Structure formats: C-alpha cells, structure tokens
Coordinates of C-alpha atoms in Angstrom, one line a residue:
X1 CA 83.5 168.2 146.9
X2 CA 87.4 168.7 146.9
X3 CA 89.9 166.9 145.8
X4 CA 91.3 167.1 148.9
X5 CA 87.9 166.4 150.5
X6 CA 87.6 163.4 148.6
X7 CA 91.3 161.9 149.3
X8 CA 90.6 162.2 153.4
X9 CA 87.3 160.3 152.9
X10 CA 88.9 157.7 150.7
X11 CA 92.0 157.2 152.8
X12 CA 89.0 157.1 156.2
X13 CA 87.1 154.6 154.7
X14 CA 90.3 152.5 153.4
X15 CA 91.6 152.9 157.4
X16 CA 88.3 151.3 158.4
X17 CA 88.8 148.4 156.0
X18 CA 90.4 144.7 158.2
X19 CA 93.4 144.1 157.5
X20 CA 94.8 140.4 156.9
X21 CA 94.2 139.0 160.9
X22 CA 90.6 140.4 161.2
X23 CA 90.0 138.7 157.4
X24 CA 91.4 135.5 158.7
X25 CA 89.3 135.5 161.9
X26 CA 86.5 136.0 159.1
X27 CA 87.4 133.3 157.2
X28 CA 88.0 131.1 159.9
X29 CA 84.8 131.6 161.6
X30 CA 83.5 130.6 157.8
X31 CA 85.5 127.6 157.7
X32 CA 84.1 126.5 160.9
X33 CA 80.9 127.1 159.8
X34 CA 81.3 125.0 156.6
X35 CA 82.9 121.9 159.0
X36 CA 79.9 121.7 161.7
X37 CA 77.4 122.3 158.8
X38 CA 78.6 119.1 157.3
X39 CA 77.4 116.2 159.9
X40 CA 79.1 113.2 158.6
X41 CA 82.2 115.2 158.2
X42 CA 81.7 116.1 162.0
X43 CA 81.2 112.4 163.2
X44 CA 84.2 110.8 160.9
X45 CA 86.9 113.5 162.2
X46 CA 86.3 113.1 166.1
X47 CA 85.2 109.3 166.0
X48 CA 87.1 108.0 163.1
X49 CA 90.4 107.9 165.9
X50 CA 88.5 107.2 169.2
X51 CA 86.6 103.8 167.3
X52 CA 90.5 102.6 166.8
X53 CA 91.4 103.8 169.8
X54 CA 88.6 101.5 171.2
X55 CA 89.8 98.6 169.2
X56 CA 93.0 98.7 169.5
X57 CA 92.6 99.1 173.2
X58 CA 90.5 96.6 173.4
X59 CA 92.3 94.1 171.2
X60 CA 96.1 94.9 173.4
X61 CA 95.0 95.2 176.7
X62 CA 97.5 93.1 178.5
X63 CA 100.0 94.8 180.8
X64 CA 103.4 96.2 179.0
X65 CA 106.3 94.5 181.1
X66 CA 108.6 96.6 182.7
X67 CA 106.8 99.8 181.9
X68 CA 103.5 99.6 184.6
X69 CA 101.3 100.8 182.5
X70 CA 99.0 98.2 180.3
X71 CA 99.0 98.4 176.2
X72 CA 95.5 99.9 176.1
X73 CA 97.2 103.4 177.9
X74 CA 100.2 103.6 175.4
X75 CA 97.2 103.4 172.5
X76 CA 95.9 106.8 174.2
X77 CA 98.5 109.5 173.6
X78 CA 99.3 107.9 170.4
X79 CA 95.8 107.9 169.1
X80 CA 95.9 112.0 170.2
X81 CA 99.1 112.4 168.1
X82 CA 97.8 110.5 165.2
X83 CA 94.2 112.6 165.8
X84 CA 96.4 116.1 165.4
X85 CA 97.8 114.9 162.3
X86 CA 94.8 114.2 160.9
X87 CA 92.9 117.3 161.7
X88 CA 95.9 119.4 160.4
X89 CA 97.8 117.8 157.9
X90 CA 94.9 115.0 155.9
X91 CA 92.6 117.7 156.2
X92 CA 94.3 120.4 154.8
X93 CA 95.6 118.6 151.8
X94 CA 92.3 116.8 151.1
X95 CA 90.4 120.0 151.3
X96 CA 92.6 122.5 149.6
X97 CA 93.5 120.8 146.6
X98 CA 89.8 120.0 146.5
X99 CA 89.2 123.7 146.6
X100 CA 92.0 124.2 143.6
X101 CA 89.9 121.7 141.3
X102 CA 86.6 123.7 141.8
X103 CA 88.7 127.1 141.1
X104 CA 88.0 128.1 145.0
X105 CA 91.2 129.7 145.5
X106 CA 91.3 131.0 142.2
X107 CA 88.4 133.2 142.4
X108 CA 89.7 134.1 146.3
X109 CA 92.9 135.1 144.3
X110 CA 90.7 137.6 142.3
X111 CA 89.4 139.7 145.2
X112 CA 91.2 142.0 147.5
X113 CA 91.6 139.3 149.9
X114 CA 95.0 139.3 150.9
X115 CA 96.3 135.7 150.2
X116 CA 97.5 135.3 154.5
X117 CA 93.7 135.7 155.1
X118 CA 93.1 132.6 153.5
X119 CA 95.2 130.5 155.4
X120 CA 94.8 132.1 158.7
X121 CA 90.9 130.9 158.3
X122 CA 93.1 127.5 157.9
X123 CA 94.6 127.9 161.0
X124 CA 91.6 128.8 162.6
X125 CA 90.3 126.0 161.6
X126 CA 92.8 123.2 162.1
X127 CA 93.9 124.5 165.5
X128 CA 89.5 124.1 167.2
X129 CA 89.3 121.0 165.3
X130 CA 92.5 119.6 166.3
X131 CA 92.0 121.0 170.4
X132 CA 88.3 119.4 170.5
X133 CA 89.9 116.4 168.7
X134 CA 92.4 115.9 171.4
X135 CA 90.2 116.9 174.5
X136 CA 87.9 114.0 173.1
X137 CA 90.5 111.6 173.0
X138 CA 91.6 112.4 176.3
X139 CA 88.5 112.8 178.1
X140 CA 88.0 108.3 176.4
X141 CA 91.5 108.0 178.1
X142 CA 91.0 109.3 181.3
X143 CA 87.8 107.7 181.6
X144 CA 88.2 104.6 180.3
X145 CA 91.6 103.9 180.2
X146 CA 93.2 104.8 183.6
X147 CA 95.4 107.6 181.7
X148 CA 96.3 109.7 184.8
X149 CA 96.4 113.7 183.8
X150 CA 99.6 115.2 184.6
X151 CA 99.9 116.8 188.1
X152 CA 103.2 118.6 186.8
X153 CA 102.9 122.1 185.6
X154 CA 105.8 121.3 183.2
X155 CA 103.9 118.8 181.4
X156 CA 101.3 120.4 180.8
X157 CA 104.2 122.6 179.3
X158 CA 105.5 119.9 177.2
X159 CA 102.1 119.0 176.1
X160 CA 101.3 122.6 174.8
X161 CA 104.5 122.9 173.0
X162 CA 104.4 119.6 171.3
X163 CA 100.8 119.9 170.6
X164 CA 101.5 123.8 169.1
X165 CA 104.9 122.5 166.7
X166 CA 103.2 119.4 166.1
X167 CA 100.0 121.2 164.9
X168 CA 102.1 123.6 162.9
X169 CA 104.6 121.3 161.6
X170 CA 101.7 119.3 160.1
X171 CA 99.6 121.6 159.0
X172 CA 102.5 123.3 156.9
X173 CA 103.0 119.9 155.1
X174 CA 99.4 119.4 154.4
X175 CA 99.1 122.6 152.3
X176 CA 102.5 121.5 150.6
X177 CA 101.1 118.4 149.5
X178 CA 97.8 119.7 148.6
X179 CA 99.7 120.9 145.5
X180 CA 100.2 117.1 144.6
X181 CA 97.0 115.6 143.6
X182 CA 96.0 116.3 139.9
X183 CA 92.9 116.9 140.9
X184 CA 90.5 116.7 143.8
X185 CA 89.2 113.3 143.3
X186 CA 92.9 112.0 143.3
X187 CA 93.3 113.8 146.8
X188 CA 92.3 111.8 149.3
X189 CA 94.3 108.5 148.2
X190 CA 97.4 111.1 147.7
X191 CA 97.2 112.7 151.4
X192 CA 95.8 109.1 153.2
X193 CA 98.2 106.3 151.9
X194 CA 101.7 108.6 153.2
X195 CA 99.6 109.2 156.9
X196 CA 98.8 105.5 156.7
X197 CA 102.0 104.4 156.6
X198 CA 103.5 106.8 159.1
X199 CA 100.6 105.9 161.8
X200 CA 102.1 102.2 161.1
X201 CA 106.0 103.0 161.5
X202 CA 105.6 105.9 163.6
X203 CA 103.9 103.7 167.1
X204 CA 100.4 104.4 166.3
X205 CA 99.1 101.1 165.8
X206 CA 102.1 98.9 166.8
X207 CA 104.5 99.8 170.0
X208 CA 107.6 100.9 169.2
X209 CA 109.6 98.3 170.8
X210 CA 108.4 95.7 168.3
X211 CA 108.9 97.7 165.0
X212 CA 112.0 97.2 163.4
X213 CA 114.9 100.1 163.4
X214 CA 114.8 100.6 160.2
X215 CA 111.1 101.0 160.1
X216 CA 111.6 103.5 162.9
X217 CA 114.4 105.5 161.5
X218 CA 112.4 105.9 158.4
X219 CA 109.5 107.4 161.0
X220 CA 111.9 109.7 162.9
X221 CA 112.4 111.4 159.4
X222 CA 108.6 112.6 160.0
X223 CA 106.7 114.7 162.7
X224 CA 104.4 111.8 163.6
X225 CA 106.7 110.1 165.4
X226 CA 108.1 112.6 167.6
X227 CA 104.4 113.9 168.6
X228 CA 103.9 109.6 169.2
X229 CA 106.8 110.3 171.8
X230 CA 106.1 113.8 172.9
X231 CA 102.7 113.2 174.1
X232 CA 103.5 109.4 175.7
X233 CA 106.1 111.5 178.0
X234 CA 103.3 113.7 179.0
X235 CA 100.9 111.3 179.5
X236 CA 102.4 108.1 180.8
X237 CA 104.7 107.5 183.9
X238 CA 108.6 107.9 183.6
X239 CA 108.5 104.1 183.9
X240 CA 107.4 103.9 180.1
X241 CA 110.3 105.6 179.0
X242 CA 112.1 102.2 178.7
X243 CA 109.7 101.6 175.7
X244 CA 111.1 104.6 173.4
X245 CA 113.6 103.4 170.7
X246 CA 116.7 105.7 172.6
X247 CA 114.8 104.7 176.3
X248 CA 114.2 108.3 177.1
X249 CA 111.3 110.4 176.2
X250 CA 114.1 113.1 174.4
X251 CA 112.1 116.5 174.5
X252 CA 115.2 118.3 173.6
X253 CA 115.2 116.2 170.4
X254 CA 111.4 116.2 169.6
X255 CA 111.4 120.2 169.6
X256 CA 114.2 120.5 167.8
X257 CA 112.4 117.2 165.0
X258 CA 109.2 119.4 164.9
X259 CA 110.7 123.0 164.8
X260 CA 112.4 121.9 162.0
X261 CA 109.7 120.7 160.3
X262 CA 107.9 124.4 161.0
X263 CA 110.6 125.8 159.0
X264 CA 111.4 123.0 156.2
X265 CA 107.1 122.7 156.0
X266 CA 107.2 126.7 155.0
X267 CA 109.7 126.4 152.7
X268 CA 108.1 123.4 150.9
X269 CA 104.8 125.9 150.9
X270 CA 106.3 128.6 150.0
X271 CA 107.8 127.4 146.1
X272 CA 104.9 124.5 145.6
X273 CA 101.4 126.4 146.6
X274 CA 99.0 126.9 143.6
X275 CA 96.6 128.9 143.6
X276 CA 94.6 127.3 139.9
X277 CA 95.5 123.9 138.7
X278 CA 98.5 123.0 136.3
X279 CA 95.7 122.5 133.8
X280 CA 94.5 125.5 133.9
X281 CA 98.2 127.4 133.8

C-alpha cells in the first residue's frame, strides 16, 4: 500500500471519528445511565423537594393577605427553583469532585476525549434531571395545590428562560465549587451547607416578606433568589407581586441577575477546574 494510499484511509477513518457533541451525547446517555441505575439516588433527588414541599405546605397553609393566593401555592414555584438548583448545582459539585478523588477525570484526561465532551454529558445530565424534577413538582402543585398553569404564551416564555439561565447559571457554579472540597468525602458538607443557607435567605422555606433586608440582599447576590422570583411570576397571579422585596416580579432584573451569573460561573470554571487533586499535583 502507498503512502499516499495509506494517508486517504487514515484521514477517512479520522473523518468518521465524533467529534466533541456526538461524545457528549455519549457521555451523557452514560451519565444517565449511572443515575437511574442508582435507585436510592433516583428517589432522594425527585422526592427529597416534593416531601418539603408537602410539609411546608402543609404546615403554612393559611391564606397570604393581600396576595389571593394561600401560603401552601407560594411553597410550589419555590420548591421548583430550589429543585433546579439542586439537580444542577449540589449535584454537580458533589459528584465531580467525588470523581477527582477516585482519579475519574484524570484517567478521562488521558484518552482522546476531548475535555467539552465531559461536561456536555454534564449537561445532558443536569438539564433531564432538572426538567423531570420540575414537571414533578409541578404536576404535586397543580394537583394538589390549586397552582393554576399559565394560560399566557409569554409565561411560558418567562418560565423557559428562567428555567434555561437558572439551570446554566447553577450548573456553572457547581463545577466551580467542585474544585473546593479536599476530597470527596468532604464534598457533600462543602456543596450542601452554602445551598442550605441560600434556600433559607433566598424564599424557599420562609416568604420573603418576613426575612429581613439584609438577609435578602445577601440572597439577591445569588441565583437562587431570582429563580425564587422568576418562577412565582410565572406561576402565581399578578396579585402576589405585592409579596416580592421591590413589589414587582422584575424579569428585566432577574435575566440580567442570572445572565450574569452564566458568564461570572464560566469564568470561576474556567481558572479553578482540576482535573487530579492538589495532592496528587
């Protein structure tokens, strides 16, 4: 054979080899895989926010005064937000600096993987659990809640937009912060105390009308508390409005918020990710 017969046949077989998107939709389908293969996994991701949601409904379920809706519907789109964050930014930082420890990513460094395949499968990932997250969520809202679905083809609108930045937004900080822990024992009371607090200052757990400025301004900083908003001005009448901290639902302001945090998350990726542990150099 040639030389040049055997350059065409190299250069045909290299042509036929994915590139970084069909490697992602590889990985991702992988990822998935790995998730639904792990059944107490499964159950603690998409009941873990609809048993609070329950409570929480359940305890607060007294009408809201001036905003004609009861306490037990403002609980619903902040449970959703709260849901997102966890399937995008906790999971993500738990699970990739658990990857780090076990020299996962390092031996995906080592192959011709291109690194973007890696988080694409991410993506993949965090984007069906977060959707089935939030159509579970909604599906206890509607049902049991009396959370009316919007009628509006502009919210819908709002609620893809807020659910895409929001998603992105926190999905980009959870790989930042997976860089944190020391190791991947330490990484799940690293990623959970910082979303425990936000759910608590952000009006997850406690309305935003009785948590104090201060508190709140601290929140706004974060992306949690603008997806809180975003998704209560989908989901709730115009009457609940008076609620919100500037007694407007602000959807200028919350895109602006989250597609800041888009950009400010990839440049806290981009200088922090590690692919092997400090330890290891």
């Amino acid at each position: 054979m040639t030389t040049a017969a055997v350059r065409t046949r190299g250069e045909t077989d290299a042509g036929r080899l994915p590139g970084a998107w069909g490697l992602g939709l590889h990985q991702g389908a992988l990822e998935l895989k790995q998730f639904f293969r792990q059944r107490e996994q499964v159950v603690f991701t998409f009941a873990f926010p609809v048993v609070f949601l329950f409570l929480f409904a359940s305890i607060f379920s007294d009408d809201v005064a001036g905003a004609g809706i009861t306490a037990s519907q403002l609980y619903v789109p902040a449970m959703m937000a709260a849901g997102i964050m966890s399937t995008s930014f906790q999971s993500l930082g738990i699970s990739i600096a658990i990857e780090r420890d076990e020299k996962v990513l390092r031996r995906l460094r080592g192959t011709p993987m291109p690194p973007a395949a890696y988080f694409l499968g991410k993506i993949w990932l965090v984007l069906v659990t977060g959707v089935l997250e939030t159509a579970v969520l909604l599906l206890v809202g509607t049902t049991l809640y009396d959370v009316d679905l919007p009628s509006d083809i502009g919210k819908w609108f709002d609620f893809a937009w807020v659910f895409v930045l929001g998603l992105t937004a926190c999905a980009l900080l959870g790989i930042a912060i997976s860089s944190v822990p020391k190791s991947g024992r330490s990484a799940t009371s690293v990623v959970v105390l910082p979303f425990l607090v936000l759910q608590f200052i952000s009006g997850v757990y406690i309305a935003i009308d009785t948590i104090p400025d201060w508190m709140l301004n601290i929140g706004a900083l974060f992306p949690l508390k603008w997806m809180c908003q975003g998704l209560r001005g989908v989901f709730l009448p115009e009457s609940a409005s008076v609620l919100e901290q500037a007694g407007s639902w602000e959807f200028g302001r919350i895109a602006l918020v989250l597609g800041a945090w888009c950009v400010g998350g990839l440049l806290l990726c981009l200088p922090t990710f590690r692919w092997k542990n400090r330890r290891d150099g």
